[in-house]
N, CA, C and O of each residue as an XYZ file, in Angstrom:
740
protein
N       0.854     -1.172      0.003
C       0.002      0.000     -0.004
C       0.889      1.228      0.000
O       1.874      1.288      0.736
N       0.539      2.216     -0.828
C       1.342      3.422     -0.973
C       0.452      4.631     -0.731
O      -0.639      4.706     -1.296
N       0.891      5.594      0.104
C       0.101      6.804      0.301
C       0.927      8.007     -0.087
O       2.098      8.116      0.277
N       0.322      8.892     -0.814
C       0.861     10.212     -1.109
C      -0.315     11.043     -1.583
O      -1.361     10.477     -1.903
N      -0.189     12.378     -1.643
C      -1.333     13.187     -2.079
C      -1.859     12.784     -3.459
O      -3.051     12.932     -3.730
N      -0.995     12.284     -4.323
C      -1.411     11.851     -5.651
C      -1.511     10.336     -5.723
O      -1.209      9.751     -6.764
N      -1.930      9.684     -4.636
C      -1.949      8.233     -4.560
C      -2.723      7.595     -5.697
O      -2.387      6.494     -6.134
N      -3.752      8.266     -6.181
C      -4.531      7.674     -7.265
C      -3.730      7.592     -8.555
O      -4.191      6.989     -9.524
N      -2.529      8.191     -8.589
C      -1.677      8.160     -9.775
C      -0.439      7.281     -9.578
O       0.445      7.265    -10.435
N      -0.365      6.554     -8.471
C       0.883      5.888     -8.119
C       0.834      4.385     -8.416
O      -0.137      3.694     -8.109
N       1.912      3.920     -9.018
C       2.176      2.491     -9.195
C       3.489      2.255     -8.469
O       4.540      2.713     -8.917
N       3.434      1.538     -7.345
C       4.647      1.350     -6.563
C       4.583      0.057     -5.764
O       3.557     -0.257     -5.160
N       5.661     -0.679     -5.761
C       5.781     -1.868     -4.921
C       4.662     -2.870     -5.064
O       4.294     -3.510     -4.080
N       4.106     -3.033     -6.251
C       3.024     -3.988     -6.437
C       1.654     -3.422     -6.122
O       0.663     -4.152     -6.135
N       1.585     -2.121     -5.839
C       0.304     -1.470     -5.556
C      -0.040     -0.509     -6.685
O       0.837      0.132     -7.264
N      -1.324     -0.420     -6.987
C      -1.824      0.537     -7.982
C      -3.005      1.256     -7.346
O      -3.994      0.631     -6.964
N      -2.891      2.577     -7.235
C      -3.927      3.386     -6.584
C      -4.203      2.911     -5.153
O      -5.342      2.946     -4.685
N      -3.162      2.475     -4.479
C      -3.286      2.097     -3.079
C      -3.791      0.693     -2.832
O      -3.999      0.322     -1.677
N      -3.999     -0.109     -3.876
C      -4.446     -1.493     -3.718
C      -3.519     -2.403     -4.515
O      -2.799     -1.942     -5.400
N      -3.539     -3.666     -4.206
C      -2.681     -4.617     -4.920
C      -2.991     -4.598     -6.418
O      -4.152     -4.656     -6.822
N      -1.951     -4.516     -7.222
C      -2.148     -4.519     -8.676
C      -2.700     -5.859     -9.152
O      -3.304     -5.939    -10.222
N      -2.496     -6.910     -8.363
C      -2.982     -8.242     -8.736
C      -4.510     -8.298     -8.811
O      -5.057     -9.142     -9.520
N      -5.208     -7.407     -8.088
C      -6.675     -7.412     -8.100
C      -7.246     -6.262     -8.935
O      -8.457     -6.042     -8.955
N      -6.373     -5.540     -9.615
C      -6.805     -4.404    -10.434
C      -7.112     -4.868    -11.848
O      -6.292     -5.552    -12.460
N      -8.283     -4.509    -12.382
C      -8.573     -4.865    -13.773
C      -7.569     -4.208    -14.726
O      -7.281     -3.019    -14.590
N      -7.036     -4.961    -15.680
C      -6.058     -4.387    -16.614
C      -6.562     -3.124    -17.308
O      -5.777     -2.206    -17.545
N      -7.847     -3.056    -17.638
C      -8.384     -1.874    -18.319
C      -8.203     -0.606    -17.484
O      -8.009      0.479    -18.033
N      -8.268     -0.744    -16.143
C      -8.046      0.415    -15.265
C      -6.602      0.908    -15.361
O      -6.348      2.110    -15.439
N      -5.674     -0.027    -15.355
C      -4.252      0.332    -15.467
C      -4.003      0.959    -16.835
O      -3.332      1.986    -16.930
N      -4.538      0.353    -17.895
C      -4.363      0.898    -19.252
C      -4.886      2.319    -19.328
O      -4.204      3.204    -19.843
N      -6.095      2.549    -18.818
C      -6.719      3.880    -18.898
C      -5.895      4.921    -18.166
O      -5.706      6.025    -18.676
N      -5.397      4.592    -16.975
C      -4.629      5.569    -16.193
C      -3.291      5.866    -16.848
O      -2.889      7.027    -16.925
N      -2.595      4.843    -17.321
C      -1.305      5.072    -17.968
C      -1.491      5.844    -19.272
O      -0.683      6.717    -19.590
N      -2.536      5.537    -20.024
C      -2.816      6.257    -21.277
C      -3.157      7.716    -20.980
O      -2.716      8.613    -21.698
N      -3.928      7.954    -19.941
C      -4.314      9.322    -19.579
C      -3.091     10.182    -19.296
O      -3.053     11.351    -19.681
N      -2.099      9.620    -18.633
C      -0.900     10.377    -18.272
C       0.203     10.289    -19.334
O       1.249     10.922    -19.190
N      -0.019      9.522    -20.381
C       0.980      9.426    -21.443
C       2.178      8.574    -21.087
O       3.269      8.805    -21.609
N       2.007      7.598    -20.216
C       3.114      6.741    -19.782
C       3.378      5.678    -20.836
O       2.473      4.938    -21.221
N       4.602      5.605    -21.294
C       4.996      4.577    -22.251
C       5.857      3.502    -21.597
O       5.757      2.329    -21.956
N       6.697      3.885    -20.648
C       7.645      2.942    -20.048
C       7.346      2.761    -18.562
O       7.092      3.726    -17.842
N       7.383      1.509    -18.122
C       7.153      1.168    -16.727
C       8.309      0.274    -16.291
O       8.631     -0.708    -16.960
N       8.929      0.618    -15.168
C      10.010     -0.201    -14.611
C       9.534     -0.651    -13.224
O       9.221      0.178    -12.369
N       9.483     -1.961    -13.011
C       8.978     -2.518    -11.765
C       9.929     -3.570    -11.220
O      10.798     -4.068    -11.935
N       9.757     -3.901     -9.949
C      10.598     -4.915     -9.333
C       9.798     -5.931     -8.536
O      10.266     -7.055     -8.352
N       8.607     -5.583     -8.055
C       7.879     -6.496     -7.177
C       7.306     -7.673     -7.969
O       7.052     -7.571     -9.170
N       7.111     -8.779     -7.277
C       6.575     -9.984     -7.909
C       5.173     -9.710     -8.485
O       4.874    -10.129     -9.603
N       4.316     -9.011     -7.725
C       2.949     -8.754     -8.177
C       2.938     -7.904     -9.451
O       2.195     -8.199    -10.388
N       3.755     -6.855     -9.488
C       3.798     -5.989    -10.675
C       4.396     -6.725    -11.864
O       3.902     -6.603    -12.985
N       5.456     -7.488    -11.625
C       6.080     -8.247    -12.707
C       5.085     -9.226    -13.316
O       4.988     -9.331    -14.539
N       4.348     -9.939    -12.475
C       3.354    -10.889    -12.991
C       2.261    -10.170    -13.775
O       1.833    -10.637    -14.831
N       1.813     -9.030    -13.251
C       0.758     -8.282    -13.927
C       1.187     -7.897    -15.342
O       0.471     -8.174    -16.304
N       2.353     -7.261    -15.473
C       2.799     -6.767    -16.777
C       3.258     -7.917    -17.699
O       3.120     -7.835    -18.919
N       3.788     -8.955    -17.111
C       4.224    -10.111    -17.896
C       3.025    -10.781    -18.579
O       3.145    -11.279    -19.698
N       1.876    -10.790    -17.907
C       0.685    -11.480    -18.413
C      -0.259    -10.574    -19.214
O      -1.302    -11.032    -19.680
N       0.092     -9.312    -19.373
C      -0.786     -8.384    -20.091
C      -0.236     -8.177    -21.504
O       0.881     -7.682    -21.653
N      -0.991     -8.543    -22.547
C      -0.479     -8.424    -23.921
C      -0.288     -6.977    -24.383
O       0.299     -6.752    -25.442
N      -0.767     -5.990    -23.619
C      -0.562     -4.584    -23.979
C       0.829     -4.087    -23.597
O       1.200     -2.958    -23.916
N       1.609     -4.949    -22.901
C       2.948     -4.576    -22.458
C       3.972     -5.567    -22.993
O       3.735     -6.774    -23.027
N       5.115     -5.031    -23.409
C       6.209     -5.858    -23.903
C       7.421     -5.609    -23.020
O       7.793     -4.463    -22.765
N       8.042     -6.710    -22.547
C       9.245     -6.543    -21.733
C      10.393     -6.152    -22.649
O      10.639     -6.803    -23.664
N      11.093     -5.085    -22.284
C      12.232     -4.594    -23.075
C      13.578     -5.009    -22.484
O      14.519     -5.266    -23.235
N      13.690     -5.079    -21.171
C      14.918     -5.555    -20.543
C      14.631     -5.960    -19.107
O      13.584     -5.637    -18.545
N      15.589     -6.676    -18.530
C      15.517     -7.020    -17.116
C      16.925     -7.099    -16.561
O      17.878     -7.420    -17.272
N      17.034     -6.801    -15.278
C      18.318     -6.870    -14.590
C      18.022     -7.133    -13.111
O      17.436     -6.295    -12.427
N      18.432     -8.300    -12.635
C      18.091     -8.664    -11.253
C      16.579     -8.681    -11.111
O      15.887     -9.270    -11.942
N      16.057     -8.046    -10.072
C      14.600     -8.042     -9.902
C      13.875     -7.042    -10.805
O      12.649     -7.079    -10.911
N      14.622     -6.156    -11.450
C      14.015     -5.064    -12.223
C      13.580     -5.532    -13.609
O      14.278     -6.296    -14.275
N      12.404     -5.052    -14.024
C      11.857     -5.354    -15.350
C      11.343     -4.061    -15.959
O      10.669     -3.273    -15.295
N      11.663     -3.854    -17.216
C      11.204     -2.668    -17.963
C      10.199     -3.148    -19.004
O      10.495     -4.028    -19.813
N       8.991     -2.547    -18.970
C       7.932     -2.879    -19.925
C       7.555     -1.632    -20.710
O       7.593     -0.516    -20.192
N       7.195     -1.842    -21.958
C       6.701     -0.752    -22.795
C       5.208     -0.960    -23.026
O       4.774     -2.048    -23.404
N       4.430      0.089    -22.796
C       2.989      0.077    -23.011
C       2.754      0.365    -24.490
O       3.071      1.453    -24.969
N       2.199     -0.604    -25.214
C       2.078     -0.502    -26.665
C       1.067      0.551    -27.110
O       1.227      1.126    -28.187
N       0.035      0.820    -26.317
C      -1.003      1.764    -26.722
C      -0.833      3.138    -26.113
O      -1.818      3.848    -25.912
N       0.387      3.526    -25.818
C       0.580      4.810    -25.158
C       0.619      5.966    -26.152
O       0.944      5.799    -27.328
N       0.282      7.118    -25.646
C       0.389      8.382    -26.370
C       1.269      9.256    -25.474
O       0.759      9.936    -24.584
N       2.587      9.245    -25.701
C       3.504      9.865    -24.751
C       3.636     11.392    -24.825
O       4.567     11.956    -24.250
N       2.725     12.058    -25.518
C       2.831     13.518    -25.582
C       2.738     14.123    -24.177
O       1.943     13.666    -23.356
N       3.546     15.146    -23.902
C       3.457     15.803    -22.600
C       2.405     16.917    -22.601
O       2.022     17.413    -21.542
N       1.946     17.303    -23.782
C       0.869     18.292    -23.922
C      -0.138     17.733    -24.915
O       0.221     17.332    -26.023
N      -1.402     17.710    -24.507
C      -2.472     17.226    -25.387
C      -3.402     18.387    -25.666
O      -3.897     19.041    -24.747
N      -3.636     18.638    -26.953
C      -4.519     19.738    -27.365
C      -5.451     19.215    -28.455
O      -5.039     18.437    -29.315
N      -6.704     19.650    -28.409
C      -7.696     19.136    -29.348
C      -7.465     19.629    -30.775
O      -7.715     18.881    -31.721
N      -7.005     20.841    -30.956
C      -6.724     21.400    -32.288
C      -5.316     21.976    -32.289
O      -5.041     22.935    -31.567
N      -4.424     21.409    -33.085
C      -3.038     21.860    -33.131
C      -2.142     20.920    -32.343
O      -2.506     19.775    -32.074
N      -0.966     21.417    -31.976
C       0.014     20.620    -31.241
C       0.599     21.445    -30.115
O       0.598     22.676    -30.160
N       1.100     20.750    -29.099
C       1.752     21.423    -27.987
C       2.918     20.603    -27.482
O       2.913     19.374    -27.566
N       3.927     21.299    -26.953
C       5.137     20.664    -26.426
C       5.586     21.430    -25.192
O       5.450     22.652    -25.133
N       6.119     20.721    -24.211
C       6.748     21.378    -23.076
C       8.204     21.604    -23.459
O       8.910     20.674    -23.847
N       8.644     22.863    -23.342
C      10.041     23.198    -23.653
C      10.613     24.000    -22.486
O       9.862     24.504    -21.650
N      11.897     24.116    -22.430
C      12.606     24.934    -21.453
C      12.110     24.686    -20.032
O      11.655     25.608    -19.355
N      12.201     23.440    -19.588
C      11.794     23.102    -18.216
C      12.790     23.674    -17.216
O      13.993     23.723    -17.472
N      12.271     24.101    -16.086
C      13.096     24.535    -14.961
C      12.522     23.857    -13.722
O      11.443     23.269    -13.797
N      13.210     23.920    -12.588
C      12.631     23.328    -11.374
C      11.293     23.968    -10.970
O      10.495     23.340    -10.274
N      11.048     25.194    -11.395
C       9.820     25.880    -10.993
C       8.996     26.357    -12.183
O       8.340     27.396    -12.109
N       9.027     25.606    -13.272
C       8.182     25.998    -14.388
C       8.659     25.439    -15.708
O       9.554     24.598    -15.780
N       8.023     25.944    -16.747
C       8.360     25.525    -18.111
C       7.618     26.437    -19.068
O       6.771     27.238    -18.672
N       7.956     26.294    -20.327
C       7.178     26.977    -21.368
C       6.489     25.921    -22.191
O       7.062     24.874    -22.492
N       5.232     26.207    -22.557
C       4.462     25.320    -23.407
C       4.406     25.961    -24.780
O       3.829     27.036    -24.945
N       5.000     25.310    -25.759
C       4.983     25.803    -27.126
C       3.735     25.260    -27.810
O       3.531     24.048    -27.873
N       2.904     26.158    -28.319
C       1.679     25.770    -29.017
C       1.842     26.070    -30.495
O       2.381     27.110    -30.874
N       1.372     25.153    -31.325
C       1.531     25.287    -32.769
C       0.191     25.036    -33.452
O      -0.352     23.933    -33.383
N      -0.334     26.055    -34.106
C      -1.572     25.912    -34.851
C      -2.802     25.654    -34.005
O      -3.722     24.959    -34.435
N      -2.823     26.212    -32.803
C      -3.978     25.983    -31.924
C      -5.104     26.970    -32.258
O      -4.878     28.021    -32.857
N      -6.296     26.603    -31.858
C      -7.456     27.472    -32.005
C      -7.801     28.094    -30.664
O      -7.685     27.442    -29.626
N      -8.214     29.315    -30.680
C      -8.650     29.993    -29.458
C      -9.734     29.173    -28.778
O     -10.691     28.738    -29.417
N      -9.575     28.964    -27.472
C     -10.555     28.206    -26.707
C     -10.311     26.714    -26.658
O     -10.971     26.016    -25.889
N      -9.370     26.192    -27.465
C      -9.068     24.757    -27.436
C      -8.481     24.404    -26.079
O      -7.626     25.123    -25.560
N      -8.933     23.313    -25.511
C      -8.404     22.851    -24.223
C      -7.000     22.311    -24.414
O      -6.762     21.458    -25.269
N      -6.066     22.818    -23.607
C      -4.664     22.383    -23.618
C      -4.410     21.709    -22.276
O      -4.531     22.345    -21.230
N      -4.057     20.419    -22.299
C      -3.792     19.672    -21.080
C      -2.299     19.385    -21.010
O      -1.722     18.767    -21.904
N      -1.686     19.852    -19.920
C      -0.267     19.585    -19.674
C      -0.227     18.426    -18.695
O      -0.784     18.521    -17.602
N       0.410     17.355    -19.064
C       0.383     16.140    -18.245
C       1.308     16.264    -17.038
O       2.370     15.647    -16.962
N       0.860     17.078    -16.115
C       1.491     17.219    -14.805
C       0.377     17.437    -13.810
O      -0.724     17.835    -14.190
N       0.644     17.183    -12.539
C      -0.392     17.338    -11.518
C      -0.797     18.795    -11.368
O       0.046     19.687    -11.278
N      -2.094     19.014    -11.343
C      -2.624     20.349    -11.078
C      -2.396     20.684     -9.608
O      -2.577     19.845     -8.726
N      -2.000     21.916     -9.369
C      -1.925     22.448     -8.013
C      -2.269     23.922     -8.121
O      -1.771     24.598     -9.021
N      -3.111     24.444     -7.225
C      -3.665     25.786     -7.419
C      -2.679     26.950     -7.414
O      -3.055     28.050     -7.818
N      -1.444     26.761     -6.979
C      -0.501     27.893     -6.986
C       0.202     28.082     -8.325
O       0.878     29.090     -8.530
N       0.049     27.113     -9.253
C       0.600     27.310    -10.595
C      -0.040     28.543    -11.224
O      -1.206     28.846    -10.969
N       0.727     29.248    -12.042
C       0.184     30.330    -12.854
C       0.658     30.125    -14.286
O       1.671     29.472    -14.534
N      -0.091     30.693    -15.220
C       0.280     30.608    -16.638
C       0.184     32.007    -17.224
O      -0.659     32.809    -16.820
N       1.069     32.290    -18.193
C       1.166     33.629    -18.761
C       1.333     33.570    -20.268
O       2.121     32.783    -20.794
N       0.581     34.412    -20.947
C       0.736     34.646    -22.384
C       1.354     36.030    -22.474
O       0.645     37.036    -22.501
N       2.677     36.075    -22.521
C       3.373     37.368    -22.428
C       3.146     37.919    -21.035
O       3.535     37.289    -20.051
N       2.516     39.097    -20.933
C       2.240     39.675    -19.619
C       0.785     39.467    -19.188
O       0.357     40.001    -18.164
N       0.035     38.699    -19.960
C      -1.371     38.445    -19.635
C      -1.536     37.101    -18.950
O      -1.058     36.090    -19.464
N      -2.210     37.064    -17.786
C      -2.434     35.787    -17.120
C      -3.410     34.920    -17.909
O      -4.332     35.417    -18.556
N      -3.180     33.609    -17.835
C      -4.051     32.629    -18.482
C      -4.653     31.783    -17.361
O      -3.902     31.163    -16.608
N      -5.977     31.734    -17.222
C      -6.588     30.936    -16.153
C      -6.297     29.451    -16.317
O      -6.412     28.892    -17.407
N      -5.916     28.829    -15.209
C      -5.626     27.397    -15.213
C      -6.845     26.617    -14.728
O      -7.671     27.127    -13.971
N      -6.934     25.378    -15.180
C      -8.074     24.517    -14.906
C      -7.557     23.187    -14.372
O      -6.529     22.683    -14.827
N      -8.277     22.621    -13.404
C      -8.000     21.270    -12.926
C      -8.763     20.313    -13.830
O      -9.981     20.180    -13.709
N      -8.058     19.651    -14.727
C      -8.676     18.714    -15.675
C      -8.447     17.291    -15.182
O      -7.512     16.616    -15.612
N      -9.301     16.849    -14.287
C      -9.199     15.498    -13.712
C      -7.817     15.270    -13.086
O      -7.219     14.207    -13.254
N      -7.320     16.275    -12.367
C      -6.041     16.166    -11.688
C      -4.853     16.659    -12.481
O      -3.749     16.743    -11.944
N      -5.052     16.991    -13.756
C      -3.955     17.507    -14.583
C      -4.106     19.006    -14.791
O      -5.203     19.558    -14.717
N      -2.990     19.639    -15.050
C      -2.951     21.076    -15.300
C      -3.447     21.351    -16.721
O      -2.982     20.726    -17.674
N      -4.391     22.285    -16.862
C      -4.940     22.586    -18.188
C      -5.292     24.065    -18.280
O      -5.407     24.761    -17.271
N      -5.456     24.519    -19.502
C      -5.936     25.877    -19.775
C      -6.563     25.873    -21.153
O      -6.324     24.973    -21.958
N      -7.366     26.887    -21.417
C      -7.933     27.059    -22.745
C      -7.040     28.010    -23.522
O      -6.670     29.068    -23.011
N      -6.691     27.650    -24.743
C      -5.797     28.483    -25.564
C      -6.377     29.891    -25.645
O      -7.535     30.057    -26.028
N      -5.593     30.904    -25.292
C      -6.122     32.269    -25.267
C      -6.333     32.883    -26.653
O      -7.060     33.867    -26.790
N      -5.704     32.310    -27.672
C      -5.842     32.879    -29.022
C      -5.444     31.841    -30.067
O      -4.847     30.819    -29.732
N      -5.765     32.094    -31.302
C      -5.354     31.235    -32.416
C      -3.868     31.417    -32.675
O      -3.296     32.461    -32.359
N      -3.242     30.389    -33.256
C      -1.884     30.574    -33.760
C      -0.823     29.708    -33.142
O      -1.088     28.645    -32.580
N       0.406     30.210    -33.270
C       1.604     29.553    -32.772
C       2.282     30.511    -31.806
O       2.657     31.620    -32.188
N       2.440     30.091    -30.566
C       3.016     30.953    -29.529
C       3.373     30.107    -28.311
O       3.177     28.891    -28.313
N       3.896     30.751    -27.275
C       4.295     30.043    -26.063
C       3.527     30.575    -24.864
O       3.210     31.762    -24.782
N       3.240     29.678    -23.946
C       2.642     30.007    -22.655
C       3.674     29.643    -21.598
O       4.246     28.554    -21.634
N       3.911     30.540    -20.670
C       4.869     30.261    -19.610
C       4.130     29.769    -18.367
O       3.176     30.401    -17.914
N       4.575     28.640    -17.821
C       4.043     28.105    -16.575
C       5.011     28.458    -15.464
O       6.222     28.291    -15.604
N       4.465     28.952    -14.347
C       5.311     29.336    -13.213
C       4.772     28.745    -11.923
O       3.565     28.725    -11.682
N       5.682     28.271    -11.109
C       5.372     27.796     -9.770
C       6.116     28.719     -8.823
O       7.306     28.958     -9.032
N       5.468     29.254     -7.784
C       6.139     30.243     -6.928
C       7.354     29.661     -6.202
O       7.344     28.510     -5.764
N       8.392     30.479     -6.087
C       9.656     30.028     -5.493
C       9.561     29.814     -3.983
O      10.229     28.926     -3.455
N       8.768     30.585     -3.289
C       8.589     30.442     -1.845
C       9.919     30.518     -1.085
O      10.193     29.678     -0.227
N      10.740     31.518     -1.397
C      12.034     31.646     -0.730
C      11.876     31.940      0.762
O      12.778     31.649      1.547
N      10.738     32.515      1.159
C      10.506     32.782      2.569
C      10.463     31.484      3.371
O      10.805     31.482      4.554
N      10.051     30.381      2.749
C      10.020     29.095      3.443
C      11.437     28.610      3.759
O      11.692     28.065      4.833
N      12.344     28.816      2.818
C      13.738     28.447      3.032
C      14.322     29.270      4.180
O      15.014     28.731      5.043
N      14.044     30.575      4.190
C      14.533     31.445      5.264
C      13.952     31.011      6.607
O      14.669     31.006      7.608
N      12.691     30.655      6.651
C      12.051     30.198      7.884
C      12.709     28.908      8.377
O      13.008     28.781      9.565
N      12.934     27.958      7.480
C      13.566     26.697      7.860
C      14.973     26.932      8.393
O      15.373     26.318      9.382
N      15.721     27.813      7.747
C      17.073     28.136      8.190
C      17.028     28.777      9.575
O      17.850     28.458     10.434
N      16.073     29.678      9.796
C      15.931     30.326     11.114
C      15.603     29.330     12.211
O      16.141     29.423     13.314
N      14.733     28.384     11.922
C      14.380     27.363     12.910
C      15.601     26.508     13.237
O      15.836     26.183     14.401
N      16.376     26.145     12.223
C      17.595     25.366     12.466
C      18.586     26.140     13.317
O      19.211     25.565     14.208
N      18.743     27.433     13.064
C      19.650     28.261     13.875
C      19.191     28.328     15.324
O      20.003     28.201     16.240
N      17.902     28.526     15.535
C      17.360     28.571     16.892
C      17.572     27.240     17.607
O      17.942     27.215     18.781
N      17.343     26.153     16.912
C      17.540     24.833     17.515
C      19.007     24.625     17.886
O      19.315     24.109     18.961
N      19.914     25.031     16.988
C      21.352     24.892     17.265
C      21.763     25.765     18.444
O      22.526     25.335     19.309
N      21.252     26.994     18.472
C      21.588     27.898     19.581
C      21.016     27.363     20.886
O      21.667     27.445     21.927
N      19.818     26.822     20.840
C      19.193     26.273     22.049
C      19.967     25.091     22.597
O      20.079     24.934     23.813
N      20.499     24.264     21.725
C      21.249     23.096     22.215
C      22.641     23.494     22.708
O      23.241     22.765     23.498
N      23.157     24.618     22.264
C      24.489     25.062     22.698
C      24.447     25.642     24.109
O      25.450     25.604     24.823
N      23.323     26.167     24.507
C      23.194     26.780     25.832
C      22.324     25.917     26.735
O      21.215     26.300     27.107
N      22.839     24.763     27.076
C      22.105     23.858     27.943
C      22.134     24.420     29.369
O      23.174     24.887     29.835
N      21.006     24.374     30.046
C      20.991     24.848     31.429
C      21.836     23.912     32.317
O      21.925     22.709     32.072
N      22.419     24.476     33.302
C      23.190     23.644     34.248
C      22.732     24.017     35.644
O      22.168     25.088     35.872
N      22.979     23.136     36.542
C      22.595     23.427     37.929
C      23.766     23.108     38.839
O      24.578     22.223     38.567
N      23.824     23.845     39.911
C      24.837     23.590     40.925
C      24.229     22.693     41.966
O      23.124     22.949     42.443
N      24.901     21.696     42.306
C      24.369     20.828     43.338
C      25.357     20.759     44.496
O      26.573     20.806     44.310
N      24.810     20.650     45.660
C      25.671     20.553     46.848
C      26.115     19.106     46.983
O      25.299     18.187     46.922
N      27.390     18.915     47.163
C      27.852     17.555     47.340
C      28.338     17.360     48.738
O      28.775     16.266     49.093
């Protein structure tokens, strides 16, 4: 069993969505991997290995020790899915990326295959682009026709780093000045 905020997206240690993959219908696994554009799966647990070994939608590409690499034959590995035109994630950084759109129509839904989180922002030049939670993925509607880039930004939150550093300093200072007592012997 695996828990994380995105547990419904996790395949780990023989578990899929928090339950044993051995009891998961293959169509559920196919649908989730296809939705996220997953083409390659690397597993080590006996349950996961048996699942993928017995599913004709997956082909084993290599193995080493307990590790097995499978390729999902029906995958669509695009990182950006758009109904009209094409999209690509370019210039990734730890706190953002640019989405290059080519031949899109105004209003077309653009889905970026990453987890939606409400602090993300998107920009068309200096104009904000409203973001949408599309079944857990980050999405927006193309603001205009054509070929252009949208910048995705995640806030740096440098104040959190300063706070953590301050707490560590206080803890270190507190441990350096241990109280002592005089006792009569």
